[in-house]
């Protein structure tokens, strides 16, 4: 009987979350705020522990997609400002307002209802995303309506469609439109908070930062363009593991699993791993995905089932009880979420969001150590010195 671990575990390193918040806040303008986007169960990582860690590292806003997500944060005792990004029915709007969350508006009737409820409103300007939002004229009207009370006009926001793409033309177009409208409306409403940057824009250019940046994917240490998070000094927070529950020795002609999609040509060792597609290991990784067993890469071999899967073990490695890594590092080897996403023709966002509800979330480094705090204050001071000398240089040349 194996003891000591759950069948499938997503370990979330909260020190990595804190690091990423500080990394993302590093280049913000004076007074610039960080909104930690924790919608969709914190992109699979767990919204409440991630939100706590982000706030501890200096985030001042939390972003969610739904009223219920806002309510869950409040029930956990978090009292930071929250914005709810998504469309809401009347009932959901009432729930969000009751939870003390800010709401996002892009229609007259919605603003009227928000006014009736005394909501705090951010108007959504569509600068080119082509999804939610209204144009310049519509934004002016909605801002005026929300500011007329008893609701409050809090912010003007927009969202980028291509901030993660190498071609920056459309990004620059959206940024230009937002910059012009935000400047105009800020003169009309001096307290207006302007925000448009997602993770990709936050990393791409300071011109996108304005008053608040809203970062999701990079908060979790994942690369917005699905390439290499380490090049931007982001630390992946999630490590997804299971273990070898048993080893089978197959002979030539023996098959493994549904549909007999692996038939042994030679004697082989097959490890049985109690994690499946219901836990978020995409069935399309059958015979294609890799895992780490004791630091060695092994192929997922045979059809992935709902609750378990099988891997081809080395002839001389892999024993019952060994850890099996799906995302994360072991003995100097690493499987990046981005690599798995590329193999599946999708993006890292979907990989972590798909990690199933029955995968146990475990949190590491809940408390910041003195060492971590000291490292960060040293980094902050170095950053301030660098900015000060940059400003001097600009002053000299300009
Ligand atoms: C999800 C979301 C974000 C975060 O986007 P990332 O690409 O994960 O940084 C920001 N703003 C809005 C409105 C969102 O819905």
GROMACS .gro file of N, CA, C and O and ligand atoms in nm, residues 24 35-39 43 63-65 83-86 104 124 129 131-132 157-160 163-164 195-202 213-220 222 224 349, ligand 1:
model
  191
   24UNK      N    1   0.607   4.223  -1.236
   24UNK     CA    2   0.513   4.294  -1.323
   24UNK      C    3   0.489   4.437  -1.276
   24UNK      O    4   0.446   4.522  -1.354
   35UNK      N    5  -0.343   4.501  -1.086
   35UNK     CA    6  -0.464   4.422  -1.064
   35UNK      C    7  -0.430   4.275  -1.092
   35UNK      O    8  -0.391   4.240  -1.203
   36UNK      N    9  -0.444   4.192  -0.990
   36UNK     CA   10  -0.417   4.048  -1.005
   36UNK      C   11  -0.545   3.983  -1.057
   36UNK      O   12  -0.647   3.984  -0.989
   37UNK      N   13  -0.537   3.928  -1.177
   37UNK     CA   14  -0.656   3.868  -1.238
   37UNK      C   15  -0.666   3.722  -1.192
   37UNK      O   16  -0.581   3.639  -1.224
   38UNK      N   17  -0.770   3.696  -1.113
   38UNK     CA   18  -0.784   3.563  -1.052
   38UNK      C   19  -0.915   3.496  -1.094
   38UNK      O   20  -0.968   3.411  -1.024
   39UNK      N   21  -0.967   3.536  -1.212
   39UNK     CA   22  -1.087   3.472  -1.264
   39UNK      C   23  -1.060   3.324  -1.291
   39UNK      O   24  -0.944   3.282  -1.295
   43UNK      N   25  -0.704   3.092  -1.285
   43UNK     CA   26  -0.647   3.018  -1.398
   43UNK      C   27  -0.607   2.875  -1.352
   43UNK      O   28  -0.501   2.823  -1.387
   63UNK      N   29  -0.911   4.105  -1.015
   63UNK     CA   30  -0.998   4.103  -1.132
   63UNK      C   31  -1.060   3.965  -1.148
   63UNK      O   32  -0.990   3.864  -1.139
   64UNK      N   33  -1.191   3.963  -1.170
   64UNK     CA   34  -1.261   3.836  -1.194
   64UNK      C   35  -1.356   3.854  -1.312
   64UNK      O   36  -1.379   3.966  -1.358
   65UNK      N   37  -1.412   3.742  -1.359
   65UNK     CA   38  -1.502   3.751  -1.474
   65UNK      C   39  -1.648   3.753  -1.433
   65UNK      O   40  -1.732   3.802  -1.508
   83UNK      N   41  -1.271   4.417  -0.953
   83UNK     CA   42  -1.352   4.448  -1.071
   83UNK      C   43  -1.401   4.321  -1.137
   83UNK      O   44  -1.328   4.224  -1.148
   84UNK      N   45  -1.528   4.325  -1.179
   84UNK     CA   46  -1.588   4.211  -1.249
   84UNK      C   47  -1.591   4.247  -1.397
   84UNK      O   48  -1.659   4.341  -1.437
   85UNK      N   49  -1.516   4.173  -1.478
   85UNK     CA   50  -1.498   4.209  -1.619
   85UNK      C   51  -1.616   4.172  -1.709
   85UNK      O   52  -1.638   4.234  -1.811
   86UNK      N   53  -1.685   4.063  -1.675
   86UNK     CA   54  -1.773   3.999  -1.773
   86UNK      C   55  -1.911   4.060  -1.780
   86UNK      O   56  -1.950   4.142  -1.697
  104UNK      N   57  -1.822   4.646  -1.491
  104UNK     CA   58  -1.781   4.702  -1.620
  104UNK      C   59  -1.905   4.719  -1.707
  104UNK      O   60  -1.984   4.626  -1.722
  124UNK      N   61  -1.636   5.039  -2.056
  124UNK     CA   62  -1.552   4.960  -2.147
  124UNK      C   63  -1.554   5.022  -2.287
  124UNK      O   64  -1.658   5.025  -2.353
  129UNK      N   65  -1.077   4.541  -3.003
  129UNK     CA   66  -1.091   4.400  -2.970
  129UNK      C   67  -1.212   4.340  -3.042
  129UNK      O   68  -1.212   4.222  -3.079
  131UNK      N   69  -1.519   4.290  -2.925
  131UNK     CA   70  -1.598   4.196  -2.844
  131UNK      C   71  -1.689   4.283  -2.756
  131UNK      O   72  -1.791   4.329  -2.802
  132UNK      N   73  -1.649   4.309  -2.633
  132UNK     CA   74  -1.729   4.398  -2.549
  132UNK      C   75  -1.685   4.542  -2.570
  132UNK      O   76  -1.571   4.567  -2.606
  157UNK      N   77  -1.176   5.163  -1.939
  157UNK     CA   78  -1.088   5.051  -1.972
  157UNK      C   79  -1.104   5.007  -2.116
  157UNK      O   80  -1.204   5.037  -2.182
  158UNK      N   81  -1.002   4.933  -2.164
  158UNK     CA   82  -1.012   4.869  -2.294
  158UNK      C   83  -0.931   4.739  -2.286
  158UNK      O   84  -0.874   4.708  -2.180
  159UNK      N   85  -0.926   4.665  -2.394
  159UNK     CA   86  -0.858   4.535  -2.391
  159UNK      C   87  -0.791   4.513  -2.527
  159UNK      O   88  -0.851   4.544  -2.630
  160UNK      N   89  -0.668   4.461  -2.525
  160UNK     CA   90  -0.594   4.441  -2.650
  160UNK      C   91  -0.626   4.307  -2.715
  160UNK      O   92  -0.641   4.206  -2.646
  163UNK      N   93  -0.178   4.197  -2.827
  163UNK     CA   94  -0.058   4.243  -2.755
  163UNK      C   95   0.050   4.135  -2.747
  163UNK      O   96   0.166   4.165  -2.720
  164UNK      N   97   0.013   4.009  -2.770
  164UNK     CA   98   0.109   3.899  -2.761
  164UNK      C   99   0.171   3.866  -2.897
  164UNK      O  100   0.251   3.774  -2.908
  195UNK      N  101  -0.726   5.208  -1.762
  195UNK     CA  102  -0.653   5.080  -1.766
  195UNK      C  103  -0.686   4.999  -1.890
  195UNK      O  104  -0.802   4.986  -1.928
  196UNK      N  105  -0.581   4.947  -1.951
  196UNK     CA  106  -0.599   4.869  -2.074
  196UNK      C  107  -0.500   4.754  -2.088
  196UNK      O  108  -0.521   4.665  -2.170
  197UNK      N  109  -0.394   4.752  -2.007
  197UNK     CA  110  -0.289   4.652  -2.030
  197UNK      C  111  -0.323   4.516  -1.970
  197UNK      O  112  -0.355   4.506  -1.852
  198UNK      N  113  -0.312   4.412  -2.051
  198UNK     CA  114  -0.311   4.274  -2.002
  198UNK      C  115  -0.164   4.235  -1.982
  198UNK      O  116  -0.075   4.321  -1.988
  199UNK      N  117  -0.137   4.107  -1.959
  199UNK     CA  118   0.001   4.066  -1.932
  199UNK      C  119   0.095   4.102  -2.046
  199UNK      O  120   0.203   4.157  -2.026
  200UNK      N  121   0.053   4.069  -2.169
  200UNK     CA  122   0.141   4.089  -2.284
  200UNK      C  123   0.176   4.236  -2.300
  200UNK      O  124   0.292   4.273  -2.323
  201UNK      N  125   0.076   4.324  -2.286
  201UNK     CA  126   0.101   4.468  -2.302
  201UNK      C  127   0.187   4.520  -2.186
  201UNK      O  128   0.277   4.602  -2.208
  202UNK      N  129   0.162   4.472  -2.067
  202UNK     CA  130   0.240   4.516  -1.950
  202UNK      C  131   0.388   4.489  -1.972
  202UNK      O  132   0.473   4.573  -1.942
  213UNK      N  133  -0.251   4.809  -1.433
  213UNK     CA  134  -0.233   4.700  -1.529
  213UNK      C  135  -0.308   4.578  -1.475
  213UNK      O  136  -0.310   4.555  -1.354
  214UNK      N  137  -0.370   4.503  -1.566
  214UNK     CA  138  -0.449   4.387  -1.525
  214UNK      C  139  -0.381   4.262  -1.578
  214UNK      O  140  -0.393   4.229  -1.696
  215UNK      N  141  -0.306   4.194  -1.494
  215UNK     CA  142  -0.235   4.078  -1.547
  215UNK      C  143  -0.287   3.947  -1.490
  215UNK      O  144  -0.306   3.932  -1.371
  216UNK      N  145  -0.310   3.855  -1.581
  216UNK     CA  146  -0.351   3.720  -1.545
  216UNK      C  147  -0.238   3.623  -1.572
  216UNK      O  148  -0.161   3.587  -1.482
  217UNK      N  149  -0.219   3.587  -1.697
  217UNK     CA  150  -0.130   3.476  -1.730
  217UNK      C  151   0.011   3.494  -1.672
  217UNK      O  152   0.068   3.399  -1.618
  218UNK      N  153   0.065   3.614  -1.678
  218UNK     CA  154   0.201   3.635  -1.629
  218UNK      C  155   0.210   3.628  -1.476
  218UNK      O  156   0.314   3.594  -1.420
  219UNK      N  157   0.098   3.658  -1.410
  219UNK     CA  158   0.092   3.645  -1.264
  219UNK      C  159   0.123   3.500  -1.222
  219UNK      O  160   0.182   3.475  -1.117
  220UNK      N  161   0.084   3.406  -1.309
  220UNK     CA  162   0.105   3.264  -1.280
  220UNK      C  163   0.240   3.215  -1.331
  220UNK      O  164   0.270   3.096  -1.326
  222UNK      N  165   0.343   3.234  -1.647
  222UNK     CA  166   0.331   3.176  -1.780
  222UNK      C  167   0.350   3.285  -1.885
  222UNK      O  168   0.316   3.401  -1.861
  224UNK      N  169   0.287   3.515  -2.193
  224UNK     CA  170   0.169   3.559  -2.269
  224UNK      C  171   0.171   3.515  -2.415
  224UNK      O  172   0.066   3.491  -2.472
  349UNK      N  173  -0.284   2.917  -2.132
  349UNK     CA  174  -0.403   2.952  -2.054
  349UNK      C  175  -0.495   2.830  -2.039
  349UNK      O  176  -0.546   2.801  -1.933
  399LIG     C1  177  -0.860   3.794  -1.844
  399LIG     C2  178  -0.848   3.938  -1.858
  399LIG     C3  179  -0.724   4.002  -1.836
  399LIG     C4  180  -0.595   3.925  -1.813
  399LIG     O1  181  -0.539   3.882  -1.933
  399LIG     P1  182  -0.398   3.807  -1.939
  399LIG     O2  183  -0.371   3.793  -2.083
  399LIG     O3  184  -0.419   3.676  -1.871
  399LIG     O4  185  -0.302   3.893  -1.866
  399LIG     C5  186  -0.720   4.139  -1.840
  399LIG     N1  187  -0.830   4.213  -1.866
  399LIG     C6  188  -0.950   4.155  -1.889
  399LIG     C7  189  -1.068   4.240  -1.918
  399LIG     C8  190  -0.962   4.016  -1.886
  399LIG     O5  191  -1.081   3.960  -1.910
   0.00000   0.00000   0.00000
